[in-house]
Short mmCIF file of C-alpha atoms and ligand atoms in Angstrom, two decimals:
data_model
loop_
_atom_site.label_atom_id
_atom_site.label_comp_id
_atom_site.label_asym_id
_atom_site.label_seq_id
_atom_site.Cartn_x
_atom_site.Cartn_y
_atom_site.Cartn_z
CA UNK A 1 -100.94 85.34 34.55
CA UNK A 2 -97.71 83.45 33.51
CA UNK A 3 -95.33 86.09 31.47
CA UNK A 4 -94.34 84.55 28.31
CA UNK A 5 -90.68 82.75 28.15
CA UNK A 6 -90.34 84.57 24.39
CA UNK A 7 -92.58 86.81 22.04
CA UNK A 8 -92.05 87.47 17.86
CA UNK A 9 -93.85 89.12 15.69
CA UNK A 10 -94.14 90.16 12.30
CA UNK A 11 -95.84 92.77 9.66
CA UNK A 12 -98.53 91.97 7.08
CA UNK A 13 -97.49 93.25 3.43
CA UNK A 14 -98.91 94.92 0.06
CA UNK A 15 -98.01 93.78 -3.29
CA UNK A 16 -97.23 97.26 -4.93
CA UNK A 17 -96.32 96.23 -8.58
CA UNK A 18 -96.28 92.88 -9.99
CA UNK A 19 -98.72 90.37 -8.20
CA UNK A 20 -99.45 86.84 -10.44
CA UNK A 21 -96.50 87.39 -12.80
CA UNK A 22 -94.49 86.92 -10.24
CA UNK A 23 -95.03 83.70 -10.11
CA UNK A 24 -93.82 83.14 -13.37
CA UNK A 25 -90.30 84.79 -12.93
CA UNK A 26 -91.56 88.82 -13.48
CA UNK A 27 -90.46 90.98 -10.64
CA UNK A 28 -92.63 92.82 -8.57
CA UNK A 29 -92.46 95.14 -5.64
CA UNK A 30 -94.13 94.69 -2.34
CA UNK A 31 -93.49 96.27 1.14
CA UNK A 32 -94.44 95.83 4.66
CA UNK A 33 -97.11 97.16 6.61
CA UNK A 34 -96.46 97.58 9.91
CA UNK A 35 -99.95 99.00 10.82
CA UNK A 36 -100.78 95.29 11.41
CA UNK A 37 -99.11 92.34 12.79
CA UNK A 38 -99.32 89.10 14.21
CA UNK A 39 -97.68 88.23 17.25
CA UNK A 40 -96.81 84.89 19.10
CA UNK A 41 -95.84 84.74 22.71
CA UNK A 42 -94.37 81.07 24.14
CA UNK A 43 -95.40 79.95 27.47
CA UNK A 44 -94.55 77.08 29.51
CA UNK A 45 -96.55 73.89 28.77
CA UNK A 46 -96.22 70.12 29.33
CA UNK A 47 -96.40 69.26 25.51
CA UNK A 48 -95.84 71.29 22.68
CA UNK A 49 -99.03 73.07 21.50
CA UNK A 50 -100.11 76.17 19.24
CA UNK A 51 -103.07 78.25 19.65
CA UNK A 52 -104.38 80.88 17.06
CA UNK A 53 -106.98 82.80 19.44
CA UNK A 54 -108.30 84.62 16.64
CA UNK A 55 -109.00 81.33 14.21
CA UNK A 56 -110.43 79.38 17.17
CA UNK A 57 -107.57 77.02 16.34
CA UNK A 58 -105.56 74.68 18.58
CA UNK A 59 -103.09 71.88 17.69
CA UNK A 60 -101.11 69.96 19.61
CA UNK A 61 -97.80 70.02 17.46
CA UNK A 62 -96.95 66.11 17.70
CA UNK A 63 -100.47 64.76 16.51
CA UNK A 64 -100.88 67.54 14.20
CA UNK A 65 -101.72 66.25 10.30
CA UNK A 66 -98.74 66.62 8.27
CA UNK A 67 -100.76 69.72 6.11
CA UNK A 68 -101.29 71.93 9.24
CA UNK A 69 -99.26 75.19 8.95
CA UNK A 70 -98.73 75.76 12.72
CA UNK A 71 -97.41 72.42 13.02
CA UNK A 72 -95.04 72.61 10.27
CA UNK A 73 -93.38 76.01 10.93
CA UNK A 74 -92.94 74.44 14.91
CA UNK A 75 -91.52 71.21 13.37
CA UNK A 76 -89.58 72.98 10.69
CA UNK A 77 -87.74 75.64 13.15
CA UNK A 78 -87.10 72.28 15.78
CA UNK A 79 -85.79 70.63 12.36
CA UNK A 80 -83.23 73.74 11.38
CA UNK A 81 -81.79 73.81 15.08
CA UNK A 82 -81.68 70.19 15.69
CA UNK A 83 -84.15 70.85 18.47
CA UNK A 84 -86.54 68.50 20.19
CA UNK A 85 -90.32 69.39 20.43
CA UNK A 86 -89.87 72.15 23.32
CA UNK A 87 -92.95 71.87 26.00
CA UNK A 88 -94.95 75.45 25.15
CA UNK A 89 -98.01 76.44 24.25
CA UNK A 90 -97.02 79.13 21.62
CA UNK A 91 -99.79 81.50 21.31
CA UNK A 92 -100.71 83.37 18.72
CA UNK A 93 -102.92 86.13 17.80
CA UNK A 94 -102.96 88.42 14.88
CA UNK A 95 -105.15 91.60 13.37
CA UNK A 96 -103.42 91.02 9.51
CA UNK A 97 -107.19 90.13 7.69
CA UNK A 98 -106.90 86.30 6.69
CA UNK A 99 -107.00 85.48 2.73
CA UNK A 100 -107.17 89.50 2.49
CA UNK A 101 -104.20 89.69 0.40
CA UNK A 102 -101.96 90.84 3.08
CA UNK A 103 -99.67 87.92 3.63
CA UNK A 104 -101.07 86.93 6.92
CA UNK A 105 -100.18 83.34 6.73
CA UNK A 106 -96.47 84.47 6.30
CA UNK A 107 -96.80 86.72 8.65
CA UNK A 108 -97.88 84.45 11.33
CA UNK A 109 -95.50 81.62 10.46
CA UNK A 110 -92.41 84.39 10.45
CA UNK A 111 -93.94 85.40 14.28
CA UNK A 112 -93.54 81.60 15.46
CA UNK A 113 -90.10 81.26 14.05
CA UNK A 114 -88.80 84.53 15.32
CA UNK A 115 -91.02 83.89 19.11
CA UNK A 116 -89.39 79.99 18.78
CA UNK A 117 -85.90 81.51 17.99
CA UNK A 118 -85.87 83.66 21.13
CA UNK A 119 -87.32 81.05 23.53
CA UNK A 120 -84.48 78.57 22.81
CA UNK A 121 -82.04 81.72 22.73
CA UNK A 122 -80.72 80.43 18.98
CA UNK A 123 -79.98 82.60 15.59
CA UNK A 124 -81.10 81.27 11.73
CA UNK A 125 -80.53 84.02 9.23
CA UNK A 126 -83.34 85.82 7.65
CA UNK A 127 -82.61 83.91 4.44
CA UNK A 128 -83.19 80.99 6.38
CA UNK A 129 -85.99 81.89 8.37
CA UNK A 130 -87.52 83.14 5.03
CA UNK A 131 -86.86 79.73 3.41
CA UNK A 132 -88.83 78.04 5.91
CA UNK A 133 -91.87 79.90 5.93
CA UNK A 134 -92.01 78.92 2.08
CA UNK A 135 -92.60 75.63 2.72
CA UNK A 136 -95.07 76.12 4.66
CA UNK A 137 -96.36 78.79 1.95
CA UNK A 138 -96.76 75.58 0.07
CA UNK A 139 -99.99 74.35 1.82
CA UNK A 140 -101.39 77.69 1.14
CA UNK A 141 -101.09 77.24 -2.24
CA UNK A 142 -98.63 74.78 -4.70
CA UNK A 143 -96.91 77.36 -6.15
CA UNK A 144 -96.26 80.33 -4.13
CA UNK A 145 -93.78 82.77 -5.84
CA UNK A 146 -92.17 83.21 -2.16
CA UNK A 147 -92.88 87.47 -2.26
CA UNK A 148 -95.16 87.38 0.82
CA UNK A 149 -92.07 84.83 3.33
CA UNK A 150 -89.12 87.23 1.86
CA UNK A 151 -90.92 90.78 2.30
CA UNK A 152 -92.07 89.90 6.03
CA UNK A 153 -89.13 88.15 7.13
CA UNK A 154 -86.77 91.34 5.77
CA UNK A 155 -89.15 94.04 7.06
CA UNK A 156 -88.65 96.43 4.01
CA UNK A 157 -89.47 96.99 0.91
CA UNK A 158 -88.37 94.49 -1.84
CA UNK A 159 -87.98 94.39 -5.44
CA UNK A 160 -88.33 90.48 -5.91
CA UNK A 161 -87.85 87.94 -8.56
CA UNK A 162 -88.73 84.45 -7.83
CA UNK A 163 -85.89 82.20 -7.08
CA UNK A 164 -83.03 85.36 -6.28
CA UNK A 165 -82.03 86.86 -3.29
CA UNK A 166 -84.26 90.01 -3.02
CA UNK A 167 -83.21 93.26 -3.88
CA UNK A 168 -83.83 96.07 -1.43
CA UNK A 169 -84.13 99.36 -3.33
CA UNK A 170 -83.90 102.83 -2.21
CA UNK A 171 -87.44 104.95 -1.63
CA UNK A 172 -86.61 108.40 -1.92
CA UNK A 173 -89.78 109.63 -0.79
CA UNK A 174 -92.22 108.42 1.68
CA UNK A 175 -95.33 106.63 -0.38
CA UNK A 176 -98.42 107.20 1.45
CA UNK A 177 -101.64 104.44 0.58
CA UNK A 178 -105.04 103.40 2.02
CA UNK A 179 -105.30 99.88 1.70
CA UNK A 180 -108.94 99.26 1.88
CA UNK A 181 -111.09 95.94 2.25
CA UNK A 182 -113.38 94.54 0.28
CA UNK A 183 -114.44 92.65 3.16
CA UNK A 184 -115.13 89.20 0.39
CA UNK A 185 -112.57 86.79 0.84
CA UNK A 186 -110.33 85.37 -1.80
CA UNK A 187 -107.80 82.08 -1.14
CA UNK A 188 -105.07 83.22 -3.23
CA UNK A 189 -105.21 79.06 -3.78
CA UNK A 190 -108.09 79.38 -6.34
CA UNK A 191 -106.85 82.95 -7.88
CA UNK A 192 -103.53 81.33 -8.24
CA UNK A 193 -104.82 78.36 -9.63
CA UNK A 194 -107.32 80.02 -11.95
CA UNK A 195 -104.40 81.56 -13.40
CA UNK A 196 -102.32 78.97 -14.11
CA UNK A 197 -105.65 77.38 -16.32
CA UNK A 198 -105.98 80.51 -18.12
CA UNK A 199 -101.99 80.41 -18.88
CA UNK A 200 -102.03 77.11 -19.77
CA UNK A 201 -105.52 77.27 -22.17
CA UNK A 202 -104.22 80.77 -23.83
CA UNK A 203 -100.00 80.80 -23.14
CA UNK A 204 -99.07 83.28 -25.87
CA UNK A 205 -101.49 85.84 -24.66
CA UNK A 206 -100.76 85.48 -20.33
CA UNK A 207 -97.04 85.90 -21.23
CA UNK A 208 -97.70 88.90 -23.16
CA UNK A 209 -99.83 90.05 -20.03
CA UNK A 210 -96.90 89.08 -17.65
CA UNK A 211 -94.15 90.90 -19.66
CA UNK A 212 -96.54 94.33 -19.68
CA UNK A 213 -96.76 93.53 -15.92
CA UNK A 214 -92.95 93.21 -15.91
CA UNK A 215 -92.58 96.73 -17.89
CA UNK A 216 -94.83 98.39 -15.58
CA UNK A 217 -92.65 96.99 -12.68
CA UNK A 218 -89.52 98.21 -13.96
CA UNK A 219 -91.04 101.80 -14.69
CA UNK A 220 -92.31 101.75 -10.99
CA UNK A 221 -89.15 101.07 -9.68
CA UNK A 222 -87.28 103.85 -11.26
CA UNK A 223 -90.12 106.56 -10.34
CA UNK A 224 -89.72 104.91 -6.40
CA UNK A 225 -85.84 105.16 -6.76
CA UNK A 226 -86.15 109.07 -8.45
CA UNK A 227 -88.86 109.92 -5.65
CA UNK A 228 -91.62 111.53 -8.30
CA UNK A 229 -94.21 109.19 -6.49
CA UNK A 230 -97.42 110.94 -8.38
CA UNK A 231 -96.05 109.11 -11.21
CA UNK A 232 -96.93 105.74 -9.43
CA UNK A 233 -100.26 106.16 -9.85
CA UNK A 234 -100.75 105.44 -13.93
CA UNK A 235 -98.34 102.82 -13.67
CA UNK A 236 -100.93 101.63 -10.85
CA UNK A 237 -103.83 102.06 -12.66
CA UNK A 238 -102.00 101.02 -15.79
CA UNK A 239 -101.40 96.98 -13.61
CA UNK A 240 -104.68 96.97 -12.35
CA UNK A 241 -106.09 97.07 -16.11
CA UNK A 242 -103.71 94.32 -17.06
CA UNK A 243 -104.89 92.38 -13.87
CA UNK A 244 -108.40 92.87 -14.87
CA UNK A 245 -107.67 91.17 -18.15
CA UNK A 246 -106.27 88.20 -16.18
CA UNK A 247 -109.97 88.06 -14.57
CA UNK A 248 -108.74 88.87 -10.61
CA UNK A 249 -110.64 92.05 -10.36
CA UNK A 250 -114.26 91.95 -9.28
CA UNK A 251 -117.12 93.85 -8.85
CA UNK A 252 -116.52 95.40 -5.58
CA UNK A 253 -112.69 95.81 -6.00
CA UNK A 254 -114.00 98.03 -9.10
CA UNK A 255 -116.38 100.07 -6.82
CA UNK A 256 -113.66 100.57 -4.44
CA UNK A 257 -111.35 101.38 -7.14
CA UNK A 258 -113.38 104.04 -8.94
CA UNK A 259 -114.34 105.19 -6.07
CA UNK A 260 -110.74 106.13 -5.03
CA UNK A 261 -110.09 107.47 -8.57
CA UNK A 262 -112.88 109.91 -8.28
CA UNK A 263 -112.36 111.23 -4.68
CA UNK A 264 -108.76 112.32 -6.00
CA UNK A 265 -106.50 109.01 -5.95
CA UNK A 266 -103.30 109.31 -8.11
CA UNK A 267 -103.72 105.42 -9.02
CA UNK A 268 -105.65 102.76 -7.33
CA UNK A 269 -105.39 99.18 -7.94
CA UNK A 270 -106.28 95.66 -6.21
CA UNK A 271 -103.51 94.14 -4.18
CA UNK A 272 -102.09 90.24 -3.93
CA UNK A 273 -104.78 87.85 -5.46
CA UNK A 274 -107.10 89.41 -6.41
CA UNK A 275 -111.09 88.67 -6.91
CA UNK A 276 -111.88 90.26 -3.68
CA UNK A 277 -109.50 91.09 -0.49
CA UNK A 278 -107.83 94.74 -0.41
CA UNK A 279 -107.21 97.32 -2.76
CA UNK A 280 -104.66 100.31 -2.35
CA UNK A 281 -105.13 103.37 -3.27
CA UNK A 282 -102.08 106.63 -4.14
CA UNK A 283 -103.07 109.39 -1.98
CA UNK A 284 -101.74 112.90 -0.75
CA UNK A 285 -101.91 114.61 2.59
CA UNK A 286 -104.58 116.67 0.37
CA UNK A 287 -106.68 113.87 -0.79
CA UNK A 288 -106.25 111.19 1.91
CA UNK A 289 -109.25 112.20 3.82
CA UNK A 290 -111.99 112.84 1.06
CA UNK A 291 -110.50 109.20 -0.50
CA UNK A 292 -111.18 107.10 2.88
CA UNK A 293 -114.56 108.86 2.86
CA UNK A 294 -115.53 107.62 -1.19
CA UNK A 295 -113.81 104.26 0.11
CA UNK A 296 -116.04 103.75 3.11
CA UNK A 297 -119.23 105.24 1.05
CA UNK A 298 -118.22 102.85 -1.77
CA UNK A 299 -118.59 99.88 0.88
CA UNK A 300 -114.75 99.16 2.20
CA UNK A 301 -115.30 97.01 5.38
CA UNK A 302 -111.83 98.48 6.45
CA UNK A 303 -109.09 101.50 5.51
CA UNK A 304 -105.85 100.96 6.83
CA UNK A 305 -103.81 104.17 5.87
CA UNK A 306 -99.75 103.40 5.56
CA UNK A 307 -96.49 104.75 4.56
CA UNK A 308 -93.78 102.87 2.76
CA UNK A 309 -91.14 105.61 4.20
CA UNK A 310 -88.01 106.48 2.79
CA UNK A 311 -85.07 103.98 2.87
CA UNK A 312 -81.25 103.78 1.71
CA UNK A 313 -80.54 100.59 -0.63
CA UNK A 314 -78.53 98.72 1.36
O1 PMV B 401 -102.92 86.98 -1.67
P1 PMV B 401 -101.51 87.10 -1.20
O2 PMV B 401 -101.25 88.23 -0.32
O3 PMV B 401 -100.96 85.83 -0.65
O4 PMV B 401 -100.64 87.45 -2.50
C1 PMV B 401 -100.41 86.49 -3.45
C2 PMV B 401 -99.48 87.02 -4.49
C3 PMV B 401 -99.50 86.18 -5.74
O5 PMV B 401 -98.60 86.81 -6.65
C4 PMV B 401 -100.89 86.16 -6.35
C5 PMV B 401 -99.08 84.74 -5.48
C6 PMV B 401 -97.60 84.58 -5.16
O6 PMV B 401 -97.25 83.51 -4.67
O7 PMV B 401 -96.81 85.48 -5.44
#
């Protein structure tokens, strides 16, 4: 087999605090999860291709419609360096569960730019790479608050407001979480745009809703900065009832929920969009075990267990 001229790669993330509002200007916290990842390796090609193995996908990058993602972040990267096309098949091939709520479309457009970046030996900054992934956010859905680009591209936990540079924040203590699966899939397209109709049909009460969101935020980030992380889980718990009211929980996030509640989680809650994909759940060494059991019992299609570990500010 041909070895690859270049590889890049990049983590999936959770939204910890915050999902929704942040997309109208409430911060929220997410982090990476480095337990999955997609990857894209470059090899040598006559014309410029990319290949997701997993999707069954293939585009060649010059005939490509204008609203294919592959195609854009290739075009976009040969745009920012004042590249031509390059002659590779970029492969790519990623185990980040797709509209899951774990920011695999970022994730995969971050592991082009980064695989692209070392095959033509050339530097863009992470605020740049992280700006280009956005637009092709933008396909995914209109209005993307740009959490899922900036938290892959930095590769640590964020406290992010739409629009500013994000601020990384000290964790004083590691943060152990299952992040389970409901196994139904939800485009964070329709919860997104569900949303927006239900702010724009009742504004005075989905602003309320966002600033409580907001307050809960700000209350998380303290208890992350102090290190008490058993306090996380109300103010978990606390979101995921506000969330509810927005209409993103479901059924089976509920089940998985209450399941984790009652095998010992500290706070459980769903995690990005909403309606179905993953949920995470506050756990201990202690309860970690007997909560992946109620999780799988209660139906989760898959556990992942992560840390968000301890980190200066800078
Ligand atoms: O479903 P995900 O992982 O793409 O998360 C979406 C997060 C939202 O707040 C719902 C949308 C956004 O753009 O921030």
């Amino acid at each position: 087999m041909t070895s690859p001229l270049a590889r890049g790669e990049a983590p999936g993330k959770i939204i910890l605090f915050g999902e929704h509002a942040v997309v109208y200007g409430r911060p929220a916290i997410a982090a990476p999860v480095t337990q999955v990842q997609a990857r894209a390796h470059i090899l040598p090609a006559s014309t410029c291709t990319v290949e997701a193995i997993d999707l069954h996908q293939q585009v060649e990058v010059a005939r490509a419609p204008a609203d294919d993602p592959f195609a854009l972040m290739v075009n976009l990267v040969c745009h920012a360096l004042q590249r031509p096309l390059p002659p590779w098949r970029i492969v790519i091939t990623s185990d980040i569960p797709i509209a899951a709520g774990l920011g695999s479309g970022a994730a995969i457009s971050a592991a082009i730019a980064r695989a692209m970046l070392a095959g033509f030996n050339a530097r863009l900054t992470d605020e740049t790479i992280s700006a280009l992934i956005y637009e092709v956010e933008k396909l995914h859905h209109g209005t993307p608050s740009g959490i899922d680009n900036t938290v892959v591209v930095y590769g640590r936990p964020v406290w992010f407001v739409r629009g500013r540079e994000p601020e990384p924040f000290a964790v004083a203590r590691p943060i152990p979480l299952l992040i389970a699966d409901t196994g139904a899939p939800s485009p964070t397209k329709i919860a997104v745009g569900d949303v927006r109709r239900a702010w724009e049909r009742e504004p005075v009460r989905f602003e309320a809703l966002f600033d409580a969101v907001a307050d809960i935020a700000r209350q998380a980030r303290a208890v992350i900065e102090e290190g008490t992380i058993l306090a996380l889980g109300p103010l978990m718990n606390a979101n995921q009832e506000l969330l509810a009211r927005m209409g993103l929980s479901s059924p089976e996030l509920d089940r998985l929920i209450q399941a984790a509640l009652g095998a010992g989680a500290a706070g459980a809650k769903l995690s990005g969009a909403g309606r179905g994909g993953n949920m995470i759940a506050l756990v201990t060494e202690e309860t970690a075990e007997e909560v992946a059991e109620a999780l799988r019992a209660a139906g989760a299609v898959r556990i992942i267990p992560t840390t968000i570990l301890p980190a200066p500010a800078t």
